[in-house]
PDB file of C-alpha atoms in Angstrom:
ATOM      1  CA  UNK A   1     -22.715   9.020  -8.504  1.00 64.00           C
ATOM      2  CA  UNK A   2     -19.792   9.632 -10.869  1.00 67.00           C
ATOM      3  CA  UNK A   3     -17.339   8.861  -8.065  1.00 63.00           C
ATOM      4  CA  UNK A   4     -19.147   5.617  -7.218  1.00 68.00           C
ATOM      5  CA  UNK A   5     -19.083   4.537 -10.863  1.00 71.00           C
ATOM      6  CA  UNK A   6     -15.372   5.368 -11.046  1.00 63.00           C
ATOM      7  CA  UNK A   7     -14.536   3.343  -7.929  1.00 65.00           C
ATOM      8  CA  UNK A   8     -16.652   0.352  -8.970  1.00 70.00           C
ATOM      9  CA  UNK A   9     -15.219   0.383 -12.502  1.00 75.00           C
ATOM     10  CA  UNK A  10     -11.645   0.693 -11.259  1.00 73.00           C
ATOM     11  CA  UNK A  11     -12.216  -2.118  -8.753  1.00 71.00           C
ATOM     12  CA  UNK A  12     -13.615  -4.386 -11.487  1.00 78.00           C
ATOM     13  CA  UNK A  13     -10.597  -3.592 -13.657  1.00 80.00           C
ATOM     14  CA  UNK A  14      -8.323  -4.429 -10.723  1.00 75.00           C
ATOM     15  CA  UNK A  15      -9.961  -7.854 -10.342  1.00 77.00           C
ATOM     16  CA  UNK A  16      -9.451  -8.570 -14.040  1.00 81.00           C
ATOM     17  CA  UNK A  17      -5.803  -7.444 -13.891  1.00 83.00           C
ATOM     18  CA  UNK A  18      -5.075  -9.610 -10.855  1.00 84.00           C
ATOM     19  CA  UNK A  19      -6.638 -12.683 -12.457  1.00 81.00           C
ATOM     20  CA  UNK A  20      -5.040 -12.288 -15.903  1.00 82.00           C
ATOM     21  CA  UNK A  21      -1.820 -14.237 -15.164  1.00 82.00           C
ATOM     22  CA  UNK A  22      -3.749 -17.123 -13.604  1.00 80.00           C
ATOM     23  CA  UNK A  23      -6.185 -17.221 -16.503  1.00 80.00           C
ATOM     24  CA  UNK A  24      -3.299 -17.357 -18.978  1.00 81.00           C
ATOM     25  CA  UNK A  25      -1.545 -20.140 -17.068  1.00 85.00           C
ATOM     26  CA  UNK A  26      -4.340 -22.301 -15.701  1.00 76.00           C
ATOM     27  CA  UNK A  27      -7.485 -21.378 -17.607  1.00 79.00           C
ATOM     28  CA  UNK A  28     -10.904 -20.148 -16.497  1.00 74.00           C
ATOM     29  CA  UNK A  29     -12.201 -23.433 -15.050  1.00 73.00           C
ATOM     30  CA  UNK A  30      -9.172 -23.860 -12.794  1.00 75.00           C
ATOM     31  CA  UNK A  31      -9.267 -20.245 -11.603  1.00 76.00           C
ATOM     32  CA  UNK A  32     -13.015 -20.333 -10.973  1.00 78.00           C
ATOM     33  CA  UNK A  33     -12.638 -23.199  -8.485  1.00 83.00           C
ATOM     34  CA  UNK A  34      -9.520 -21.787  -6.761  1.00 88.00           C
ATOM     35  CA  UNK A  35     -10.672 -20.521  -3.349  1.00 90.00           C
ATOM     36  CA  UNK A  36      -7.187 -19.339  -2.392  1.00 92.00           C
ATOM     37  CA  UNK A  37      -6.962 -17.142  -5.504  1.00 88.00           C
ATOM     38  CA  UNK A  38     -10.425 -15.706  -4.881  1.00 89.00           C
ATOM     39  CA  UNK A  39      -9.532 -14.895  -1.268  1.00 93.00           C
ATOM     40  CA  UNK A  40      -6.371 -13.144  -2.447  1.00 93.00           C
ATOM     41  CA  UNK A  41      -8.256 -11.089  -5.045  1.00 90.00           C
ATOM     42  CA  UNK A  42     -10.913 -10.141  -2.473  1.00 91.00           C
ATOM     43  CA  UNK A  43      -8.313  -8.922   0.035  1.00 93.00           C
ATOM     44  CA  UNK A  44      -6.173  -7.212  -2.611  1.00 92.00           C
ATOM     45  CA  UNK A  45      -9.251  -5.456  -3.998  1.00 88.00           C
ATOM     46  CA  UNK A  46     -10.148  -4.161  -0.521  1.00 87.00           C
ATOM     47  CA  UNK A  47      -6.657  -2.711  -0.310  1.00 89.00           C
ATOM     48  CA  UNK A  48      -6.887  -1.134  -3.767  1.00 85.00           C
ATOM     49  CA  UNK A  49     -10.430   0.146  -3.170  1.00 81.00           C
ATOM     50  CA  UNK A  50      -9.247   2.077  -0.134  1.00 78.00           C
ATOM     51  CA  UNK A  51      -6.504   3.762  -2.172  1.00 74.00           C
ATOM     52  CA  UNK A  52      -8.957   4.569  -4.965  1.00 70.00           C
ATOM     53  CA  UNK A  53     -11.097   6.425  -2.438  1.00 62.00           C
ATOM     54  CA  UNK A  54      -8.166   8.754  -1.741  1.00 60.00           C
ATOM     55  CA  UNK A  55      -8.112   9.751  -5.409  1.00 57.00           C
ATOM     56  CA  UNK A  56     -11.774  10.711  -5.179  1.00 51.00           C
ATOM     57  CA  UNK A  57     -11.605  12.716  -1.955  1.00 49.00           C
ATOM     58  CA  UNK A  58      -8.507  14.650  -3.103  1.00 49.00           C
ATOM     59  CA  UNK A  59      -9.803  15.521  -6.588  1.00 48.00           C
ATOM     60  CA  UNK A  60      -9.038  19.127  -7.294  1.00 45.00           C
ATOM     61  CA  UNK A  61      -6.511  19.264  -4.469  1.00 46.00           C
ATOM     62  CA  UNK A  62      -3.657  17.340  -6.053  1.00 48.00           C
ATOM     63  CA  UNK A  63      -0.478  19.312  -6.446  1.00 48.00           C
ATOM     64  CA  UNK A  64       0.978  20.263  -9.762  1.00 52.00           C
ATOM     65  CA  UNK A  65       4.344  18.744 -10.615  1.00 52.00           C
ATOM     66  CA  UNK A  66       6.533  21.806 -11.109  1.00 56.00           C
ATOM     67  CA  UNK A  67      10.037  20.884  -9.951  1.00 64.00           C
ATOM     68  CA  UNK A  68      12.637  18.153 -10.335  1.00 69.00           C
ATOM     69  CA  UNK A  69      11.882  17.021  -6.769  1.00 68.00           C
ATOM     70  CA  UNK A  70       8.167  16.771  -7.597  1.00 68.00           C
ATOM     71  CA  UNK A  71       8.941  14.668 -10.654  1.00 77.00           C
ATOM     72  CA  UNK A  72      11.154  12.338  -8.615  1.00 79.00           C
ATOM     73  CA  UNK A  73       8.435  11.953  -5.981  1.00 77.00           C
ATOM     74  CA  UNK A  74       5.869  11.157  -8.680  1.00 80.00           C
ATOM     75  CA  UNK A  75       8.196   8.549 -10.189  1.00 85.00           C
ATOM     76  CA  UNK A  76       8.733   6.946  -6.779  1.00 88.00           C
ATOM     77  CA  UNK A  77       4.971   6.761  -6.237  1.00 86.00           C
ATOM     78  CA  UNK A  78       4.525   5.187  -9.679  1.00 88.00           C
ATOM     79  CA  UNK A  79       7.367   2.731  -9.016  1.00 93.00           C
ATOM     80  CA  UNK A  80       5.777   1.732  -5.715  1.00 93.00           C
ATOM     81  CA  UNK A  81       2.486   0.990  -7.451  1.00 89.00           C
ATOM     82  CA  UNK A  82       4.190  -1.032 -10.183  1.00 92.00           C
ATOM     83  CA  UNK A  83       6.167  -3.048  -7.640  1.00 95.00           C
ATOM     84  CA  UNK A  84       2.977  -3.910  -5.784  1.00 94.00           C
ATOM     85  CA  UNK A  85       1.386  -5.104  -9.037  1.00 92.00           C
ATOM     86  CA  UNK A  86       4.493  -7.142  -9.957  1.00 94.00           C
ATOM     87  CA  UNK A  87       4.549  -8.771  -6.517  1.00 96.00           C
ATOM     88  CA  UNK A  88       0.860  -9.651  -6.826  1.00 95.00           C
ATOM     89  CA  UNK A  89       1.367 -11.031 -10.343  1.00 94.00           C
ATOM     90  CA  UNK A  90       4.406 -13.066  -9.275  1.00 94.00           C
ATOM     91  CA  UNK A  91       2.346 -14.597  -6.482  1.00 94.00           C
ATOM     92  CA  UNK A  92      -0.624 -15.354  -8.732  1.00 92.00           C
ATOM     93  CA  UNK A  93       1.642 -16.975 -11.350  1.00 91.00           C
ATOM     94  CA  UNK A  94       3.447 -19.185  -8.823  1.00 92.00           C
ATOM     95  CA  UNK A  95       0.175 -20.195  -7.243  1.00 91.00           C
ATOM     96  CA  UNK A  96      -1.373 -21.061 -10.628  1.00 89.00           C
ATOM     97  CA  UNK A  97       1.657 -23.118 -11.668  1.00 90.00           C
ATOM     98  CA  UNK A  98       1.695 -25.117  -8.433  1.00 86.00           C
ATOM     99  CA  UNK A  99      -2.105 -25.567  -8.478  1.00 78.00           C
ATOM    100  CA  UNK A 100      -2.259 -25.957  -4.691  1.00 78.00           C
ATOM    101  CA  UNK A 101      -5.700 -25.026  -3.381  1.00 77.00           C
ATOM    102  CA  UNK A 102      -5.472 -26.310   0.174  1.00 83.00           C
ATOM    103  CA  UNK A 103      -5.333 -23.878   3.089  1.00 85.00           C
ATOM    104  CA  UNK A 104      -2.315 -24.187   5.357  1.00 91.00           C
ATOM    105  CA  UNK A 105      -1.258 -22.329   8.477  1.00 93.00           C
ATOM    106  CA  UNK A 106       1.063 -20.101   6.451  1.00 93.00           C
ATOM    107  CA  UNK A 107      -1.746 -19.260   3.991  1.00 95.00           C
ATOM    108  CA  UNK A 108      -4.053 -18.389   6.878  1.00 96.00           C
ATOM    109  CA  UNK A 109      -1.341 -16.197   8.400  1.00 97.00           C
ATOM    110  CA  UNK A 110      -0.881 -14.480   5.039  1.00 97.00           C
ATOM    111  CA  UNK A 111      -4.610 -13.778   4.742  1.00 97.00           C
ATOM    112  CA  UNK A 112      -4.663 -12.399   8.291  1.00 97.00           C
ATOM    113  CA  UNK A 113      -1.663 -10.181   7.507  1.00 97.00           C
ATOM    114  CA  UNK A 114      -3.388  -8.857   4.374  1.00 97.00           C
ATOM    115  CA  UNK A 115      -6.521  -8.064   6.378  1.00 96.00           C
ATOM    116  CA  UNK A 116      -4.473  -6.341   9.072  1.00 96.00           C
ATOM    117  CA  UNK A 117      -2.550  -4.333   6.484  1.00 95.00           C
ATOM    118  CA  UNK A 118      -5.680  -3.231   4.633  1.00 93.00           C
ATOM    119  CA  UNK A 119      -7.286  -2.202   7.936  1.00 93.00           C
ATOM    120  CA  UNK A 120      -4.212  -0.197   8.945  1.00 92.00           C
ATOM    121  CA  UNK A 121      -4.126   1.506   5.558  1.00 89.00           C
ATOM    122  CA  UNK A 122      -7.836   2.333   5.806  1.00 88.00           C
ATOM    123  CA  UNK A 123      -7.489   3.762   9.329  1.00 88.00           C
ATOM    124  CA  UNK A 124      -4.402   5.786   8.362  1.00 86.00           C
ATOM    125  CA  UNK A 125      -6.122   7.320   5.330  1.00 80.00           C
ATOM    126  CA  UNK A 126      -9.205   8.208   7.384  1.00 80.00           C
ATOM    127  CA  UNK A 127      -7.097   9.755  10.157  1.00 77.00           C
ATOM    128  CA  UNK A 128      -5.366  12.118   7.713  1.00 71.00           C
ATOM    129  CA  UNK A 129      -8.432  12.843   5.592  1.00 61.00           C
ATOM    130  CA  UNK A 130      -7.625  15.323   2.837  1.00 56.00           C
ATOM    131  CA  UNK A 131      -4.045  15.570   4.065  1.00 52.00           C
ATOM    132  CA  UNK A 132      -3.450  12.043   2.738  1.00 51.00           C
ATOM    133  CA  UNK A 133      -1.944  12.353  -0.753  1.00 51.00           C
ATOM    134  CA  UNK A 134       0.512  10.246  -2.718  1.00 48.00           C
ATOM    135  CA  UNK A 135       2.867  13.180  -3.267  1.00 48.00           C
ATOM    136  CA  UNK A 136       5.686  13.707  -0.775  1.00 47.00           C
ATOM    137  CA  UNK A 137       4.834  17.233   0.263  1.00 52.00           C
ATOM    138  CA  UNK A 138       3.679  19.503   3.051  1.00 53.00           C
ATOM    139  CA  UNK A 139       0.888  21.883   2.094  1.00 53.00           C
ATOM    140  CA  UNK A 140       0.300  25.377   3.422  1.00 52.00           C
ATOM    141  CA  UNK A 141      -1.652  25.197   6.659  1.00 56.00           C
ATOM    142  CA  UNK A 142      -1.055  21.464   7.102  1.00 67.00           C
ATOM    143  CA  UNK A 143      -0.712  20.269  10.681  1.00 76.00           C
ATOM    144  CA  UNK A 144       1.425  17.499  12.135  1.00 81.00           C
ATOM    145  CA  UNK A 145      -1.007  14.694  12.981  1.00 81.00           C
ATOM    146  CA  UNK A 146      -0.225  12.802  16.197  1.00 82.00           C
ATOM    147  CA  UNK A 147      -3.655  11.360  16.958  1.00 81.00           C
ATOM    148  CA  UNK A 148      -5.242   7.969  16.271  1.00 83.00           C
ATOM    149  CA  UNK A 149      -2.808   5.479  14.766  1.00 87.00           C
ATOM    150  CA  UNK A 150      -0.239   8.247  14.481  1.00 88.00           C
ATOM    151  CA  UNK A 151       0.172   8.175  18.251  1.00 89.00           C
ATOM    152  CA  UNK A 152       1.836   4.769  17.897  1.00 91.00           C
ATOM    153  CA  UNK A 153       3.595   4.764  14.501  1.00 91.00           C
ATOM    154  CA  UNK A 154       4.642   7.617  12.216  1.00 91.00           C
ATOM    155  CA  UNK A 155       3.806   5.866   8.939  1.00 91.00           C
ATOM    156  CA  UNK A 156       0.912   3.432   9.522  1.00 92.00           C
ATOM    157  CA  UNK A 157      -0.202   3.580   5.887  1.00 90.00           C
ATOM    158  CA  UNK A 158       3.190   2.256   4.755  1.00 93.00           C
ATOM    159  CA  UNK A 159       3.101  -0.390   7.479  1.00 94.00           C
ATOM    160  CA  UNK A 160      -0.229  -1.455   6.019  1.00 94.00           C
ATOM    161  CA  UNK A 161       1.125  -1.453   2.466  1.00 95.00           C
ATOM    162  CA  UNK A 162       4.083  -3.650   3.392  1.00 96.00           C
ATOM    163  CA  UNK A 163       1.852  -5.980   5.436  1.00 97.00           C
ATOM    164  CA  UNK A 164      -0.611  -6.439   2.562  1.00 97.00           C
ATOM    165  CA  UNK A 165       2.098  -7.268   0.022  1.00 97.00           C
ATOM    166  CA  UNK A 166       4.013  -9.613   2.335  1.00 97.00           C
ATOM    167  CA  UNK A 167       0.748 -11.274   3.352  1.00 97.00           C
ATOM    168  CA  UNK A 168      -0.090 -11.813  -0.328  1.00 97.00           C
ATOM    169  CA  UNK A 169       3.220 -13.630  -0.818  1.00 97.00           C
ATOM    170  CA  UNK A 170       2.439 -15.879   2.158  1.00 96.00           C
ATOM    171  CA  UNK A 171      -1.148 -16.552   1.079  1.00 96.00           C
ATOM    172  CA  UNK A 172      -0.084 -17.473  -2.459  1.00 95.00           C
ATOM    173  CA  UNK A 173       3.108 -19.267  -1.403  1.00 94.00           C
ATOM    174  CA  UNK A 174       5.278 -17.057  -3.605  1.00 94.00           C
ATOM    175  CA  UNK A 175       9.024 -16.975  -2.997  1.00 95.00           C
ATOM    176  CA  UNK A 176       9.496 -14.772  -6.070  1.00 95.00           C
ATOM    177  CA  UNK A 177       7.050 -12.234  -4.715  1.00 96.00           C
ATOM    178  CA  UNK A 178       8.760 -12.314  -1.321  1.00 97.00           C
ATOM    179  CA  UNK A 179      12.125 -11.687  -2.981  1.00 97.00           C
ATOM    180  CA  UNK A 180      10.688  -8.699  -4.865  1.00 97.00           C
ATOM    181  CA  UNK A 181       9.167  -7.437  -1.622  1.00 97.00           C
ATOM    182  CA  UNK A 182      12.483  -7.571   0.248  1.00 97.00           C
ATOM    183  CA  UNK A 183      14.843  -6.520  -2.534  1.00 97.00           C
ATOM    184  CA  UNK A 184      12.774  -3.826  -4.253  1.00 97.00           C
ATOM    185  CA  UNK A 185       9.586  -2.694  -2.485  1.00 97.00           C
ATOM    186  CA  UNK A 186      11.025  -2.279   1.015  1.00 97.00           C
ATOM    187  CA  UNK A 187      14.010  -0.154  -0.174  1.00 96.00           C
ATOM    188  CA  UNK A 188      11.731   2.070  -2.299  1.00 95.00           C
ATOM    189  CA  UNK A 189       9.309   2.562   0.604  1.00 94.00           C
ATOM    190  CA  UNK A 190      12.189   3.365   2.973  1.00 94.00           C
ATOM    191  CA  UNK A 191      13.572   5.911   0.534  1.00 93.00           C
ATOM    192  CA  UNK A 192      10.172   7.569   0.108  1.00 91.00           C
ATOM    193  CA  UNK A 193       9.770   7.772   3.880  1.00 90.00           C
ATOM    194  CA  UNK A 194      13.247   9.253   4.225  1.00 90.00           C
ATOM    195  CA  UNK A 195      12.230  12.026   1.817  1.00 88.00           C
ATOM    196  CA  UNK A 196       8.909  12.522   3.609  1.00 87.00           C
ATOM    197  CA  UNK A 197      10.586  12.736   7.027  1.00 89.00           C
ATOM    198  CA  UNK A 198      13.036  15.275   5.640  1.00 88.00           C
ATOM    199  CA  UNK A 199      10.181  17.481   4.441  1.00 85.00           C
ATOM    200  CA  UNK A 200       8.310  17.127   7.728  1.00 85.00           C
ATOM    201  CA  UNK A 201      11.478  18.072   9.594  1.00 87.00           C
ATOM    202  CA  UNK A 202      11.856  21.182   7.421  1.00 85.00           C
ATOM    203  CA  UNK A 203       8.214  22.159   7.932  1.00 83.00           C
ATOM    204  CA  UNK A 204       7.721  21.397  11.631  1.00 87.00           C
ATOM    205  CA  UNK A 205      11.324  21.160  12.943  1.00 88.00           C
ATOM    206  CA  UNK A 206      11.179  20.905  16.746  1.00 90.00           C
ATOM    207  CA  UNK A 207       7.675  19.380  16.815  1.00 89.00           C
ATOM    208  CA  UNK A 208       8.590  16.713  14.278  1.00 88.00           C
ATOM    209  CA  UNK A 209      11.920  15.926  15.939  1.00 92.00           C
ATOM    210  CA  UNK A 210      10.125  15.374  19.232  1.00 92.00           C
ATOM    211  CA  UNK A 211       7.577  13.189  17.435  1.00 90.00           C
ATOM    212  CA  UNK A 212      10.301  11.193  15.691  1.00 91.00           C
ATOM    213  CA  UNK A 213      12.100  10.666  18.993  1.00 92.00           C
ATOM    214  CA  UNK A 214       8.949   9.448  20.773  1.00 92.00           C
ATOM    215  CA  UNK A 215       7.221   7.397  18.046  1.00 92.00           C
ATOM    216  CA  UNK A 216       8.626   4.555  15.939  1.00 91.00           C
ATOM    217  CA  UNK A 217       8.313   4.516  12.153  1.00 89.00           C
ATOM    218  CA  UNK A 218       6.527   1.189  11.453  1.00 87.00           C
ATOM    219  CA  UNK A 219       5.893  -0.949  14.543  1.00 89.00           C
ATOM    220  CA  UNK A 220       5.118   0.525  17.989  1.00 88.00           C
ATOM    221  CA  UNK A 221       8.124   0.409  20.348  1.00 84.00           C
ATOM    222  CA  UNK A 222      10.100  -1.725  17.864  1.00 86.00           C
ATOM    223  CA  UNK A 223      11.174  -0.010  14.634  1.00 86.00           C
TER     224      UNK A 223
END
């Protein structure tokens, strides 16, 4: 019950945080009638809710931050989360300023990309189970997962993250958000994955090198 209350409370707080810029710019009446904004918040909340569930199922199993590398990894995880929030806020602000509520093909494509990304993230988290943590680390007894989505891409959760944030920019028509996505979020995600791959290589060596040779990082058979 406590976990359910935590998730519901955190989700409600997320909705409020996502709507704050629009409320400040356009006011409650405008936001209440904005179907595009509500669709964005619904899809973004589904994405956030999935990540909140990982906090619950890994309670008591999170690693202590004891080294300089651990601290850097924690900072990168925090920076990733902040960049996602800034991209969402940039999109909400641009959308509120333009006050365009009509659905276009690009908005529909953005919504579809957000749904796809959230689904990928959900499936990736479920495939790893308790092995899915935000820290860049390999625990004692951890195995190299090559089943489910991980048969086709090595980092499906990050593919989902990037798809959700890019889709949000498309849905909200935000060029500022797209610029932040390309110039800041993508480089940070790539750097985190570089560090993760390095640790996997150290832990599994030949098995991981074979996996890396056979399976692409983000998109099957492409990249």
